[in-house]
XYZ file of C-alpha atoms in Angstrom:
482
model
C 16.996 -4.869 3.194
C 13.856 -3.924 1.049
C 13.838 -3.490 -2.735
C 14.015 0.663 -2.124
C 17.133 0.308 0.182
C 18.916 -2.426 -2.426
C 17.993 -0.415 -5.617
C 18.931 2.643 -4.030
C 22.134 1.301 -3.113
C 23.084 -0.101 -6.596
C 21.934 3.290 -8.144
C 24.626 4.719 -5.803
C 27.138 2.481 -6.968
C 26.247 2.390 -10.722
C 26.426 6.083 -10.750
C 29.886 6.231 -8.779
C 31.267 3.897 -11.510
C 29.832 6.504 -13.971
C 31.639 9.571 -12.776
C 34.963 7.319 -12.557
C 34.312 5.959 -16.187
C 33.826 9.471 -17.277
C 36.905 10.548 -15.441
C 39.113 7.630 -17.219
C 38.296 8.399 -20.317
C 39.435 12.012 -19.450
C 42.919 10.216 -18.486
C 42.952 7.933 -21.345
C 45.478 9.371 -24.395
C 42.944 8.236 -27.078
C 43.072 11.212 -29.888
C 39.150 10.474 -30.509
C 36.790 12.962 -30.348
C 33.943 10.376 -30.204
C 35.392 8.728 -27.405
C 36.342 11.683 -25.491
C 33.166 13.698 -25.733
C 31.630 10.411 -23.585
C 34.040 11.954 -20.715
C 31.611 15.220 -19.726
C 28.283 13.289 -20.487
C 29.559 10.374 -17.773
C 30.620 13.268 -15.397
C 27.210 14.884 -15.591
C 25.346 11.506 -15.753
C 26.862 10.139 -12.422
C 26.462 13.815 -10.334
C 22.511 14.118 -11.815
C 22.377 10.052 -10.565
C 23.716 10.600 -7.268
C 21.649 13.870 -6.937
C 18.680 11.636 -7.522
C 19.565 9.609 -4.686
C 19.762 12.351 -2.328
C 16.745 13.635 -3.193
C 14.500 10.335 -3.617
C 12.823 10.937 -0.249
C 12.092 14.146 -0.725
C 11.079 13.732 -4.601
C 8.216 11.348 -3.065
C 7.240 13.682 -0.547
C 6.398 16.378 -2.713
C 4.069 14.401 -4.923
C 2.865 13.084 -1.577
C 2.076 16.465 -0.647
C 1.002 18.143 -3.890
C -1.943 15.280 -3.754
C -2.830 15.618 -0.260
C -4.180 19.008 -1.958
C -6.841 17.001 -3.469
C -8.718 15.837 -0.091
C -8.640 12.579 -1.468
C -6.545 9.474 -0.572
C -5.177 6.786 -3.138
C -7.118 4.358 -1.198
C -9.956 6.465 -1.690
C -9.783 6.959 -5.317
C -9.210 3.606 -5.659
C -12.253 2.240 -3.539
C -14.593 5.071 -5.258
C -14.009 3.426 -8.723
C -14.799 -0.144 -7.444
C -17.881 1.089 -6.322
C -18.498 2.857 -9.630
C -17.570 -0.616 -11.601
C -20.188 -2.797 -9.227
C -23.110 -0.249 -9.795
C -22.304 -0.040 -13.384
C -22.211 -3.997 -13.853
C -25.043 -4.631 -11.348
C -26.951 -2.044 -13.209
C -26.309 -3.959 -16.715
C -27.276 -7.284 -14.673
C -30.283 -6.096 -13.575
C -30.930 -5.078 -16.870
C -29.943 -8.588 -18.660
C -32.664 -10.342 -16.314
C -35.360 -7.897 -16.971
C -34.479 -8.021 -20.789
C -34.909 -11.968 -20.483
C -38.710 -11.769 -19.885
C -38.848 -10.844 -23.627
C -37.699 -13.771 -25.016
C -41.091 -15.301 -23.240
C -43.263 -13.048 -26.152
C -43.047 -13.454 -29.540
C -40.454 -11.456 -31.079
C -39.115 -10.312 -28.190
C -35.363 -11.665 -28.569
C -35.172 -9.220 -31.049
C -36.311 -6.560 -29.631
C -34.119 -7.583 -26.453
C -30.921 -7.884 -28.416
C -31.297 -4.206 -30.334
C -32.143 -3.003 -26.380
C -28.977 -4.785 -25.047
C -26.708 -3.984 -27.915
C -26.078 -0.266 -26.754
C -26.429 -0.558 -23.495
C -23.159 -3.560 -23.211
C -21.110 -1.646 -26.158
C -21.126 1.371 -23.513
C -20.973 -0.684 -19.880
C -17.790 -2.607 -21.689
C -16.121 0.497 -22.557
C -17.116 1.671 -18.358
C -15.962 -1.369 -16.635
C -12.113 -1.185 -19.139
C -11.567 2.630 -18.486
C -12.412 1.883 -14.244
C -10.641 -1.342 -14.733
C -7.521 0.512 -15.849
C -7.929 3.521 -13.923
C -8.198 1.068 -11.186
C -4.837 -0.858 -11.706
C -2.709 2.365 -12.192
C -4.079 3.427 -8.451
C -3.267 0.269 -6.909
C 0.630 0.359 -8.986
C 1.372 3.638 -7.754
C -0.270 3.424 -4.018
C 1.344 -0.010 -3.965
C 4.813 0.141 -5.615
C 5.730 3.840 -6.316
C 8.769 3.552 -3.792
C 10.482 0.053 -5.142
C 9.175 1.541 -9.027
C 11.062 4.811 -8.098
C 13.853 3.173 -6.491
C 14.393 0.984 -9.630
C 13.752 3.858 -12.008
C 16.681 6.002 -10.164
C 18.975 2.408 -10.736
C 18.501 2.358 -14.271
C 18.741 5.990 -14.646
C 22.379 5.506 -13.345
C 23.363 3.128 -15.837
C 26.338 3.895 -17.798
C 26.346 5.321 -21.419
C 22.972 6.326 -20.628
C 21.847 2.568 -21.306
C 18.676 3.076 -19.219
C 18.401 6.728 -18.802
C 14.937 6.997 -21.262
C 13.899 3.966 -19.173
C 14.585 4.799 -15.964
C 13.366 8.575 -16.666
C 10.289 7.322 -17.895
C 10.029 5.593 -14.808
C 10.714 7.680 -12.165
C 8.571 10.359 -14.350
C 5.453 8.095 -14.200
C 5.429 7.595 -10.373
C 5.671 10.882 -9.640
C 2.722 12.342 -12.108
C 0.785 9.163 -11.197
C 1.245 9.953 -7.367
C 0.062 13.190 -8.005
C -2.518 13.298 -10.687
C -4.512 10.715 -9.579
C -5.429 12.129 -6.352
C -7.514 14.303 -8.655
C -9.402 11.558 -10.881
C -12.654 12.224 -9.630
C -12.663 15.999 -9.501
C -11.789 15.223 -12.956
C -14.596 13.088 -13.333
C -16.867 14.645 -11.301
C -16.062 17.944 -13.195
C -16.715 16.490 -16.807
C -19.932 14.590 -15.868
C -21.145 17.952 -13.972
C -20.232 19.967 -16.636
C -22.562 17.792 -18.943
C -25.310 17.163 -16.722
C -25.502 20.939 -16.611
C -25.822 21.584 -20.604
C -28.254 18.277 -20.894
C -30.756 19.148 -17.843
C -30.750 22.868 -19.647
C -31.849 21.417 -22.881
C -34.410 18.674 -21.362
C -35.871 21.408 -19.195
C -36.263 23.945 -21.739
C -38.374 20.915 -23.646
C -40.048 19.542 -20.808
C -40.772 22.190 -18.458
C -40.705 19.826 -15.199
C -38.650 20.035 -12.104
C -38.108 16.478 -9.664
C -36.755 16.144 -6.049
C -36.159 13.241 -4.035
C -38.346 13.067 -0.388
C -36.695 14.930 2.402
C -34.503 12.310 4.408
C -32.420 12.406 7.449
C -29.198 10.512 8.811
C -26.434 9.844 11.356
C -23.032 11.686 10.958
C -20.186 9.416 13.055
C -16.779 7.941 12.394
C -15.632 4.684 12.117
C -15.557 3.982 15.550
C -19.602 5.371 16.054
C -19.007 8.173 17.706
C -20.451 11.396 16.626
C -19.641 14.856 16.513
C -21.275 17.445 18.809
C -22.997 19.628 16.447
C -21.240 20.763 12.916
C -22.551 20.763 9.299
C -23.249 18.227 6.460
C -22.264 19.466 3.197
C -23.636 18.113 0.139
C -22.192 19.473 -3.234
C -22.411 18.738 -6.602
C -21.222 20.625 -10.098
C -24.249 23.291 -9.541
C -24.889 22.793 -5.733
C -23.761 23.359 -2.123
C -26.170 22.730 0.261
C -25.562 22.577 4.264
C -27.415 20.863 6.506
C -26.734 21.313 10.427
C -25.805 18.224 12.345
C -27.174 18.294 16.280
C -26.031 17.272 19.556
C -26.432 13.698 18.855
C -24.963 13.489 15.338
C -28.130 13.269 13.485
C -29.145 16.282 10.448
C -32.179 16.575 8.489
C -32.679 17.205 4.614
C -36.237 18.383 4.993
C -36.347 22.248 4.762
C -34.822 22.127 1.379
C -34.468 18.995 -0.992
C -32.007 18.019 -2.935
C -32.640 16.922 -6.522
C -31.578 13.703 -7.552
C -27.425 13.362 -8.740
C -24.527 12.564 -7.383
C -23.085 14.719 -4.251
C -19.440 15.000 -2.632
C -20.308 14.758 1.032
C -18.142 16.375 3.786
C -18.767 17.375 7.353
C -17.492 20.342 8.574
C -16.848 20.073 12.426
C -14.197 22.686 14.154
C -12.982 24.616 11.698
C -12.360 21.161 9.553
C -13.636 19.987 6.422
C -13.850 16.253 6.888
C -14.401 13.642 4.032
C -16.490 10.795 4.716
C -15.546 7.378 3.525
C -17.014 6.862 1.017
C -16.670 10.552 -0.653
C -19.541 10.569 -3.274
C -22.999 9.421 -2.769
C -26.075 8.894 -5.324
C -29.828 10.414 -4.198
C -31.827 8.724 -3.959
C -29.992 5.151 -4.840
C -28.348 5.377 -1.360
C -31.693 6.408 0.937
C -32.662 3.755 2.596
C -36.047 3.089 3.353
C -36.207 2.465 7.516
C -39.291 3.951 8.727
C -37.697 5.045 12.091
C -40.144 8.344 11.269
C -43.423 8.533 10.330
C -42.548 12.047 8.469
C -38.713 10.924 7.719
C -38.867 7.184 6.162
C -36.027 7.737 4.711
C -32.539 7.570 6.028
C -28.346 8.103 4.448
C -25.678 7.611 7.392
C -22.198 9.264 6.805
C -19.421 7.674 8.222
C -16.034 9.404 8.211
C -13.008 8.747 6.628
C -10.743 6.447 8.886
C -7.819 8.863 9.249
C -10.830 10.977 11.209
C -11.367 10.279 15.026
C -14.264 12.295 16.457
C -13.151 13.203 20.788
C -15.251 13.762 23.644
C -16.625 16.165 24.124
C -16.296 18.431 21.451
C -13.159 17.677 19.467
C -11.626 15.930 16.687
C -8.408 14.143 15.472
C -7.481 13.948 12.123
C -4.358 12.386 10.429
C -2.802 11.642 7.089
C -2.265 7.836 8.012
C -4.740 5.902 8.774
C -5.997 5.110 12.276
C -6.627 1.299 12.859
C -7.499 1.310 16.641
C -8.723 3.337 19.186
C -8.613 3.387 23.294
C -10.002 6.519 25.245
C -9.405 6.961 29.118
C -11.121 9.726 31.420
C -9.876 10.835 34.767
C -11.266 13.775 36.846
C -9.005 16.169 38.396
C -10.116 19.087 40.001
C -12.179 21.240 38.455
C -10.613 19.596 34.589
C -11.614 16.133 32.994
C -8.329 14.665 31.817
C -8.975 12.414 28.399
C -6.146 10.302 27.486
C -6.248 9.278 23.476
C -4.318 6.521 22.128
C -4.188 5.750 18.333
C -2.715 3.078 16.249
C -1.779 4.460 13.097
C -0.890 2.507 9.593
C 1.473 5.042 6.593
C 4.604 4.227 4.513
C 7.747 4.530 6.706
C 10.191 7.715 6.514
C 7.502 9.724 4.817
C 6.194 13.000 6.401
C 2.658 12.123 8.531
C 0.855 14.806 9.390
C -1.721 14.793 12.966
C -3.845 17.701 13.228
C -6.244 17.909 16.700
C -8.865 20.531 16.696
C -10.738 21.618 20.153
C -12.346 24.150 21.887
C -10.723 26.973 23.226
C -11.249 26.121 26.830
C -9.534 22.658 26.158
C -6.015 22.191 25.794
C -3.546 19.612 24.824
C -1.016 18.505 27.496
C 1.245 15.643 25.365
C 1.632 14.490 22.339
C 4.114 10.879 21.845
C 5.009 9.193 19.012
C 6.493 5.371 19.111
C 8.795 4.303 16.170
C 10.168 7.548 16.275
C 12.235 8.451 12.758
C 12.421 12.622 13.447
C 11.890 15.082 15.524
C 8.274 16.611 15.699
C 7.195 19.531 14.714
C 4.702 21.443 16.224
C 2.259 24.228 15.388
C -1.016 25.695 17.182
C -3.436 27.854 15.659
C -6.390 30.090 16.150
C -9.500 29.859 14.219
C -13.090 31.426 14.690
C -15.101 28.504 13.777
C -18.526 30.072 12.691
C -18.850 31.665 16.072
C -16.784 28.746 18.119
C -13.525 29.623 19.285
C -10.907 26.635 17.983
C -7.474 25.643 18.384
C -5.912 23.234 16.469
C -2.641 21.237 17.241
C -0.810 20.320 14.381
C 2.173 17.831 14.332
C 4.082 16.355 11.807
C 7.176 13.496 12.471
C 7.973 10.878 10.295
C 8.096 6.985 11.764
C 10.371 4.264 10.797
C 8.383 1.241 10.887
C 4.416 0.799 10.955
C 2.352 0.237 12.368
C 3.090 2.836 15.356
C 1.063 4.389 18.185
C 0.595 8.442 19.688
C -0.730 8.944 22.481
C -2.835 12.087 22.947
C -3.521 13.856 26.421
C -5.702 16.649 26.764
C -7.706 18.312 29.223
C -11.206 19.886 29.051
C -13.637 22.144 31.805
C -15.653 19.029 33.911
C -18.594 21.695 33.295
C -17.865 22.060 29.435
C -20.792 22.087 27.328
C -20.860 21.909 23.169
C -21.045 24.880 21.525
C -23.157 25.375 18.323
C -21.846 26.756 15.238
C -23.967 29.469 13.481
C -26.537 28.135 11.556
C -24.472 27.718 7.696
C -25.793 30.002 4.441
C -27.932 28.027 2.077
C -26.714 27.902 -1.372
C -29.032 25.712 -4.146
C -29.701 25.789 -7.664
C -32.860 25.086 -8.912
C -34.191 21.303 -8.599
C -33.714 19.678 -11.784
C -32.777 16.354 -12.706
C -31.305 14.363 -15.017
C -33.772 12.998 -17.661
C -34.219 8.829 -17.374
C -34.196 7.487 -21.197
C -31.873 5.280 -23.157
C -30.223 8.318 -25.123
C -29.171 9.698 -21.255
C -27.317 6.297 -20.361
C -25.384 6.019 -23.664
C -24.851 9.616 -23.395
C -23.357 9.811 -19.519
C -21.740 6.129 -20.252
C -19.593 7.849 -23.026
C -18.551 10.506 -21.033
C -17.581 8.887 -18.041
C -15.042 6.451 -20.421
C -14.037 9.456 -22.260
C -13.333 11.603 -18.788
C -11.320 8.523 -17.679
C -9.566 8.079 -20.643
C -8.825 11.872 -21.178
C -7.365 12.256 -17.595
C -5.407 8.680 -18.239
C -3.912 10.922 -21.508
C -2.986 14.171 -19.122
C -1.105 11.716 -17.102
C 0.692 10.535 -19.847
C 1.416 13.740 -21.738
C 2.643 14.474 -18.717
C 4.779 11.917 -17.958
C 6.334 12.284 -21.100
C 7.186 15.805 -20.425
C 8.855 15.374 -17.086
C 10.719 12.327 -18.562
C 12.061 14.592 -21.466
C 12.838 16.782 -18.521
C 14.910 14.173 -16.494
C 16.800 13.665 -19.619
C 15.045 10.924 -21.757
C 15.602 11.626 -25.263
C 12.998 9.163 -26.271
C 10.146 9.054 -22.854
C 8.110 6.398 -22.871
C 4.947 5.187 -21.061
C 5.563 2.112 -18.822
C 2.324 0.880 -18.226
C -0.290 1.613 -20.585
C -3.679 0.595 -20.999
């Protein structure tokens, strides 16, 4: 048994003894008020426990769900801040061994230390609030089931020994689970916010607009396949700007440039908006310089998420767990190509996964298995007009009892089928302005990236509080703070 199934399990007995305590102090002919009034509480305390336990699947599910709202996997969130934390502290590296060529002139260690001074007060107080941020991501995407399951056991202690505890902690899985799915909207919507107001003032002072060279790129999945035609989206706070992605997965940022910032990046392909692993990306940090053309030198791939599997040969597979391996096998038949698609999947047993496969209207899906089997499956199909491409998509959802586990997709497509092209997508920009370079703008963006961590890390916590106050905590408390 696993520490869920045992926890769960004790909870159920610790709130059955409960309910009979409560009941035998109902029996018991003790003329005490004080002592009898225990009799109702114990009732109520044991029935809220063992409703608890009926619901602890489901509880998990919904914050499960309510996140998946957010576009934006735990693993995601957490593997977004690690990259933030080895920029930041590569950046204050970089500038440590600059600074040390100062110390070679005259006076220069003091001029290096009153440089320095600022700049490590405000990458100490980055790398904590990531650092923290960080750790919360890996407790809940780690632990939330065995931290729920143990929260729901001490909830069902008697006399309400651990109900504040065990309300607390049931109350922080489930607004951790949700809320920080959303940390880098949050993020992104503070530090967007700002860069707005401070490029407004800079401009209005300086009067100068930058952009970054045009660049190109490769749109493909893990796996390097790539889609057959679609469009790039790059967005920021003040911008959303589409770039169409050809036959052979390649799109161009040359007809209009993007200023320098920071830009969510998604590729929509089939009537799909697909994230690409590594969500956010920096121009021009991330351009690399490859000189594959004379008029292009530089050059950003996107590679998908891994729960996205791009099909041949216009199609697409995408899935709440993530896909670890991939097999494709083609027969001809007839006048149809028959492609046979098998997956290995990893996600948290006996929770809800969700497989959604999007093709062309001329394709269709013939079977859909699923090993390790824990439910029935449900099945949808839908319509969509997919800026002038006519799209179905298959959607299933079943829930597995072990992992990893396998589907097998079959579908069949026209041998004569050719791509279709999507309409070509509106352009929406602001104007090109940048962020101004200068000490006062790192101190400045430093403190409000810590403070937009450390406010969210509050809302969680407020939060928290609230729902454990809810559960029946008379005094909530955080569990793990930083």
């Amino acid at each position: 048994m696993t520490i869920v199934s045992d926890a769960l399990v004790i909870a159920g007995q610790l709130a059955i003894l409960t309910y009979n305590i409560g009941v035998l102090i109902y029996m018991l002919p003790i003329p005490l008020r004080s002592v009898k009034s225990w009799a109702p509480r114990l009732i109520e305390d044991g029935i809220y426990a063992a409703l608890l336990i009926t619901l602890f699947s489901t509880i998990l599910y919904i914050s499960d769900y309510i996140g998946s709202f957010s576009t934006v996997s735990l693993e995601d969130v957490a593997s977004w801040i690690n990259y933030m934390m080895n920029d930041i502290i590569l950046a204050y590296l970089l500038t440590r061994i600059a600074s040390s060529f100062l110390y070679l002139i005259p006076g220069g260690g003091a001029i290096a230390s009153i440089l320095l001074f600022p700049l490590g007060f405000i990458v100490f107080g980055m790398v904590s609030a990531s650092a923290i941020a960080q750790a919360l991501v890996h407790i809940i995407h780690g632990l939330k089931a065995e931290l729920a399951a143990i929260g729901v056991a001490l909830y069902s202690l008697p006399f309400r020994i651990g109900r504040g505890a065990g309300a607390s902690l049931l109350a922080f899985v489930i607004i951790g689970n949700i809320m920080l799915h959303y940390l880098p909207h949050w993020i992104m919507l503070i530090m967007g916010g700002t860069t707005s107001s401070w490029i407004d003032v800079a401009y209005n002072q300086r009067g100068s607009i930058e952009t970054v060279s045009p660049f190109w790129g490769l749109v493909h999945d893990k796996w390097g396949d790539v889609p057959r035609y679609g469009i790039v989206f790059f967005s920021s706070q003040n911008i959303t700007q589409g770039y169409p992605v050809e036959a052979d997965g390649s799109y161009y940022a040359s007809y209009v440039l993007l200023p320098n910032g920071t830009y969510k990046v998604e590729l929509e392909y089939m009537g799909l908006n697909l994230l690409s692993s590594k969500i956010y990306y920096a121009i021009p940090n991330d351009l690399q310089l490859t000189y594959e053309y004379s008029d292009l030198p530089l050059k950003l791939d996107i590679t998908l998420s891994q729960n996205v599997k791009l099909l041949k040969p216009q199609g697409v597979v995408y899935s709440t767990a993530k896909i670890k391996e991939y097999t494709l096998a083609v027969n001809d038949d007839n006048n149809a190509r028959l492609y046979t698609v098998r997956l290995e999947m990893d996600y948290t047993p006996y929770e809800t996964i969700i497989v959604i496969a999007s093709l062309p209207e001329s394709c269709q899906v013939t079977m859909f298995k699923v090993d390790k089997l824990a439910s029935n499956i449900e099945f949808n199909r839908t319509y969509k007009a997919w800026r002038g491409v006519s799209v179905y998509t298959y959607i299933y959802s079943f829930i597995v009892y072990n992992t990893p586990f396998s589907i097998e997709l079959v579908y069949t497509c026209p041998n004569n089928y050719i791509p279709q092209k999507p309409r070509q997508p509106p352009i929406t920009t602001s104007p090109n302005k940048t962020i101004p370079l200068g000490i006062s703008s790192v101190i400045l963006f430093g403190t409000i990236y810590t403070m937009s961590i450390y406010s969210y890390l509050t809302l969680i916590g407020i939060m928290t509080m609230g729902l454990a106050r809810f559960l029946g905590a008379y005094y909530p408390r955080i569990i793990f703070r930083g």
